[in-house]
XYZ file of C-alpha atoms in Angstrom:
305
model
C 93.475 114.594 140.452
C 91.362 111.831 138.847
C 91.621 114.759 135.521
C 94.832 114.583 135.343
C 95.457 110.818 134.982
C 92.844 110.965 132.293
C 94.766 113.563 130.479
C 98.156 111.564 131.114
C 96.772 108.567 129.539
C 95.087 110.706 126.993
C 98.785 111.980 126.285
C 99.820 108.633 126.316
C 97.718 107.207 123.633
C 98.237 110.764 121.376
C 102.089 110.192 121.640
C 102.038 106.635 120.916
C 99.889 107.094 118.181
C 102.371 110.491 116.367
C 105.368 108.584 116.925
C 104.191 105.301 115.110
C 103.062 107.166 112.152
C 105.994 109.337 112.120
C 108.080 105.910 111.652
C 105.736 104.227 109.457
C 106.186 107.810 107.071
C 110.163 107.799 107.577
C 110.408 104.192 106.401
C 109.252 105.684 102.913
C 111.512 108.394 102.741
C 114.848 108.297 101.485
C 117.585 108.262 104.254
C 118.051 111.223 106.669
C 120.639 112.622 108.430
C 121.243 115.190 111.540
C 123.912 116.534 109.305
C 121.181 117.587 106.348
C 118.776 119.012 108.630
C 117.651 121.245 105.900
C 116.562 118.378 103.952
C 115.275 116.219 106.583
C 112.665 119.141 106.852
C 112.150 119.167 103.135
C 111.718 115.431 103.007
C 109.199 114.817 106.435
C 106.936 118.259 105.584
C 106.653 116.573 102.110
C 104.976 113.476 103.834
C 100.672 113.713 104.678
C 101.656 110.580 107.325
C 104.392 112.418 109.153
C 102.124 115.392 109.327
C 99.514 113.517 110.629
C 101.641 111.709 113.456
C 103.621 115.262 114.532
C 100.198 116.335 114.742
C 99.154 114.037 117.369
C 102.482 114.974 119.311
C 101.280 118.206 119.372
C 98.076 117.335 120.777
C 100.031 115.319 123.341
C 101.707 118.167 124.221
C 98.387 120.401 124.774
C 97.089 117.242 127.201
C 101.011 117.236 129.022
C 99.708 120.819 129.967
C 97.078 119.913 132.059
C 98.674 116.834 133.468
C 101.443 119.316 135.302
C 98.742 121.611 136.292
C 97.264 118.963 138.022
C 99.228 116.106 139.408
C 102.706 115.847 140.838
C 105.606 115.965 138.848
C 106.763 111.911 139.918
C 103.877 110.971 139.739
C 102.642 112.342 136.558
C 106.058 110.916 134.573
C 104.668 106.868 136.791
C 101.784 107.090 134.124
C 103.537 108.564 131.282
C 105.352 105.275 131.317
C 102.375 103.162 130.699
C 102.357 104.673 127.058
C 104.558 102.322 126.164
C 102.545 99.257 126.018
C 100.235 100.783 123.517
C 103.446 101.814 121.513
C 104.416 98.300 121.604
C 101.335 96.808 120.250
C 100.816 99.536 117.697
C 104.796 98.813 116.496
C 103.483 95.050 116.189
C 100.354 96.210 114.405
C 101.185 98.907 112.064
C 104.825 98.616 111.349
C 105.475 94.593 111.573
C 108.023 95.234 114.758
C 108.801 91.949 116.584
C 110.064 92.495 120.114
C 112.290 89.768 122.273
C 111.350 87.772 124.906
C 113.670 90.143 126.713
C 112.339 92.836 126.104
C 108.229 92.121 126.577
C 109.512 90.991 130.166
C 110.888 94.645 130.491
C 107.823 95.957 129.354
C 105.698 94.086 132.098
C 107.679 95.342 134.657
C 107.635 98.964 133.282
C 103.675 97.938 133.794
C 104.132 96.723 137.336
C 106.174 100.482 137.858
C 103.157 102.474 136.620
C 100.858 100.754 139.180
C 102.811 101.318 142.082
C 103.241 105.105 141.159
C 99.640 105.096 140.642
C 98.955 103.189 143.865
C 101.591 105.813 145.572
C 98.775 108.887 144.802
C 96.034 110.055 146.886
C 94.200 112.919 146.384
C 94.230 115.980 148.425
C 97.389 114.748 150.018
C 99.890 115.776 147.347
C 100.858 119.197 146.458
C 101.479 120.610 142.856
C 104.056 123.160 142.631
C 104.112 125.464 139.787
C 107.352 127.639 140.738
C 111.163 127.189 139.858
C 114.164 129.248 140.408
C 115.010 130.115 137.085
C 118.936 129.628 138.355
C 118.397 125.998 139.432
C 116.056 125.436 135.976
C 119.329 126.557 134.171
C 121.346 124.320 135.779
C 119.499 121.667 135.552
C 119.200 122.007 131.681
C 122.046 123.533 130.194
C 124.114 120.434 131.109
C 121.580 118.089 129.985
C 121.749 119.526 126.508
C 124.957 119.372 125.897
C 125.398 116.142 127.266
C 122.477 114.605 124.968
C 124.209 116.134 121.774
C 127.506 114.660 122.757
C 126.281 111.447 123.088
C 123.941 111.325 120.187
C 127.045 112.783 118.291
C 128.935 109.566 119.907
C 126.587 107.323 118.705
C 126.695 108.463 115.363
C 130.406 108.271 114.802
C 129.834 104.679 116.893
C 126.985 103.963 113.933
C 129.271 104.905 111.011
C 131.650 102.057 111.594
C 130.634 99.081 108.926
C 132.313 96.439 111.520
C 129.846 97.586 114.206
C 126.791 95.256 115.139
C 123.445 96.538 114.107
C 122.364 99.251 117.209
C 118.827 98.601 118.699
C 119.294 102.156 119.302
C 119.507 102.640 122.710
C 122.144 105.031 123.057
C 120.083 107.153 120.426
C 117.151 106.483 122.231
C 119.012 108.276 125.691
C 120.255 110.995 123.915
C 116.891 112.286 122.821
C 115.787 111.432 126.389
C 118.000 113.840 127.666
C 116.511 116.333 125.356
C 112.801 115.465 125.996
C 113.588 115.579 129.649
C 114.061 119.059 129.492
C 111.420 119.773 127.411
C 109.429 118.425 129.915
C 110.495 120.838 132.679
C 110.122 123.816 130.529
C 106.233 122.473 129.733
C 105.789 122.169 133.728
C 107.201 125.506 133.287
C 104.925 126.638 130.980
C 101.834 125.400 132.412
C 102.807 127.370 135.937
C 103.287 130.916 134.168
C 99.407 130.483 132.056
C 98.106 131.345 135.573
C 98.823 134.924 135.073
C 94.846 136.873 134.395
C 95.077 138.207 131.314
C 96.276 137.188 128.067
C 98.595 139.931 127.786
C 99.880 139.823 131.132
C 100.774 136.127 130.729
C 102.633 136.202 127.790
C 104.838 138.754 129.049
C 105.396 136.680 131.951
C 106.364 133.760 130.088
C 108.847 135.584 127.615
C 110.681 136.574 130.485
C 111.359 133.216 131.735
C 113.631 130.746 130.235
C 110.957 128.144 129.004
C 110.039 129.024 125.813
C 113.360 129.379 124.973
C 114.138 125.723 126.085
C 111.428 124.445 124.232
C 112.571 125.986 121.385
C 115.681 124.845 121.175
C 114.984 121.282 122.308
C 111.628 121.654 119.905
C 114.311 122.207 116.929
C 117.248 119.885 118.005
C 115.069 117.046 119.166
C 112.989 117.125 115.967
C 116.002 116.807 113.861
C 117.515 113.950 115.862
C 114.475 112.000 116.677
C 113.519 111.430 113.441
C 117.116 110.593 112.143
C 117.422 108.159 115.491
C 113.613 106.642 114.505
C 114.168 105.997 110.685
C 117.369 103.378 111.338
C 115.911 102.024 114.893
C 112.942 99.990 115.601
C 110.361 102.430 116.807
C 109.317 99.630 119.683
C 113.033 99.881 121.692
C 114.143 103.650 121.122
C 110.759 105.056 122.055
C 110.519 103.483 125.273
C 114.171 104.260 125.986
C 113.740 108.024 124.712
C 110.591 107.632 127.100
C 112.510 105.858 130.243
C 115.120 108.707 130.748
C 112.538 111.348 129.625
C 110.215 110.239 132.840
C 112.769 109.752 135.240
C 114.905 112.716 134.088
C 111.734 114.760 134.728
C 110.929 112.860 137.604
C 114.053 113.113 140.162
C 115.149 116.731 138.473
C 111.853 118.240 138.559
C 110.838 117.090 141.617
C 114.146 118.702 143.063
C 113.912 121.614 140.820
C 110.373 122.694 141.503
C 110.535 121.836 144.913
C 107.701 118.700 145.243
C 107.199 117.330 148.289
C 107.801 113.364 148.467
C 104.888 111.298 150.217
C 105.168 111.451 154.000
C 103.432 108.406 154.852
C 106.273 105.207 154.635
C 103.792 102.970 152.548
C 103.287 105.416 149.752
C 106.804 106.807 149.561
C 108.317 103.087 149.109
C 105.957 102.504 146.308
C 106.951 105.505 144.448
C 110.906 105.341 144.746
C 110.812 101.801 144.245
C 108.989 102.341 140.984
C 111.213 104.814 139.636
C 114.218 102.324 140.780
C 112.326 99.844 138.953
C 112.250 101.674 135.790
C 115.713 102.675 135.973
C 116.763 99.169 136.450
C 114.419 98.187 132.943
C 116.394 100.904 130.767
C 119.750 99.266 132.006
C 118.989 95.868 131.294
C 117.862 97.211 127.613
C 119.900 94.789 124.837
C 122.086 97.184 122.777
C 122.441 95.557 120.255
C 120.393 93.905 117.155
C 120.767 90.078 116.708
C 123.344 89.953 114.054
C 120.950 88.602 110.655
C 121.621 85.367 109.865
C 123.348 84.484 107.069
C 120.978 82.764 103.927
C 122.310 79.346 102.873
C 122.864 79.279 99.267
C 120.300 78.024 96.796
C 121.625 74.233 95.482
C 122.476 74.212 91.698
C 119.823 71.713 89.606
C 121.875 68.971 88.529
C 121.448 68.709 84.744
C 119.537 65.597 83.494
């Protein structure tokens, strides 16, 4: 068990890392759209630093794997949340991102949610399921989708409107949530099908199931829009939104979906259910909104001698 929160905090500190130097390379690109996703591409696969930080995504993904072959699904998504502390600091560090008074009390009490999921795990006791009706999976997802496009699209029309206070980007940051969320079931799903023997025999197995499909499609989609979402929004508020609805998405769905038991004893359940109800209760009390700039006072005129 003990591996696999090493691996999730591993994860933690690879995602943290890909997503701050993805924004630190978007900053220095000309603006991007969802509706140019052609050019997006052309414009990040041109950057050294955005290659660098997808790459360390990618390696977060290869440490997710053995995280969901290891610990519960609730559980695992508890310490997944602690990532964004280190996000935080490296926001302050590497791309000058100030965060509110508001929002570094959200953080801590994101913190105080890790520790009780953490608290809520003992080893031996909880089981790690690694099937899914691929029914249920579907219905679980194909919603999800297409409500995370529709509201990304909403928040783009929302965006376009020049009367509109600046966005912190939370509704972005939801969207892309929804889309990660899924992502994460189909790498739980993933992780259960590499326990075919054989290399040949596995493969096969997983083309027949609908999880490399979903990550393919929220691999493509989720690309395109988190990096649009990332380049206008401080990276310090939509990743731990994005991460919030990712976690708990994952969390209650995949818990249901793969059929994970809940803790038995009283002590340990209430510490895990009232973590995720913490965290939900963080990402609602998220400001939406930028402070409006305020406005420069103009220089006085040099009265002539």
């Amino acid at each position: 068990m003990w591996w696999g929160v090493a691996a999730a905090l591993l994860a933690n500190t690879l995602y943290s890392l890909g997503f701050v130097l993805e924004k630190r390379a978007l900053t220095a690109l000309p603006e991007v759209t969802i509706r140019q996703p052609a050019r997006l591409l052309r414009l990040v696969l041109g950057s050294p630093l955005w290659i660098g930080g997808s790459l360390a995504l990618a390696a977060g993904f290869g440490a997710q794997l053995v995280v969901y072959r290891t610990l519960p699904i609730a559980a695992a998504q508890g310490i997944f949340v602690s990532g964004l502390v280190l996000l935080v600091l490296l926001s302050a560090r590497l791309l000058g991102e100030e965060t509110s008074g508001r929002e570094r009390y959200a953080l801590a009490a994101i913190l105080l949610a890790l520790l009780m999921v953490v608290l809520s795990l003992r080893e031996g006791s909880d089981t790690v399921s690694q099937e899914a009706p691929y029914p249920l999976i579907l219905l679980v997802c194909v919603p999800s989708l297409a409500a995370g496009l529709w509201l990304y699209g909403s928040a783009e029309r929302r965006a376009r409107n020049r009367h509109r206070r600046p966005t912190t980007g939370v509704e972005y940051g939801v969207a892309v949530g929804l889309l990660y969320g899924v992502s994460s079931l189909a790498i739980k799903g993933v992780s259960s099908r590499l326990t075919t023997s054989g290399i040949g025999g596995a493969v096969l197995d997983l083309l027949s199931s609908p999880y490399p499909y979903l990550l393919l499609f929220t691999g493509v989609f989720g690309l395109v829009m988190s990096q649009a979402a990332l380049q206008r929004c401080r990276a310090s508020l939509i990743v731990p939104v994005c991460t919030t609805v990712t976690s708990l998405f994952t969390a209650v769905l995949g818990t249901l979906s793969f059929g994970e038991a809940l803790p038995d004893e009283p002590l340990r359940l209430a510490l895990r259910v009232a973590g995720t109800a913490l965290a939900v209760a963080v990402l609602l009390t998220m400001p939406k909104h930028d402070p409006a700039p305020r406005p420069t006072a103009p220089a006085k005129e040099l009265a002539s001698p």
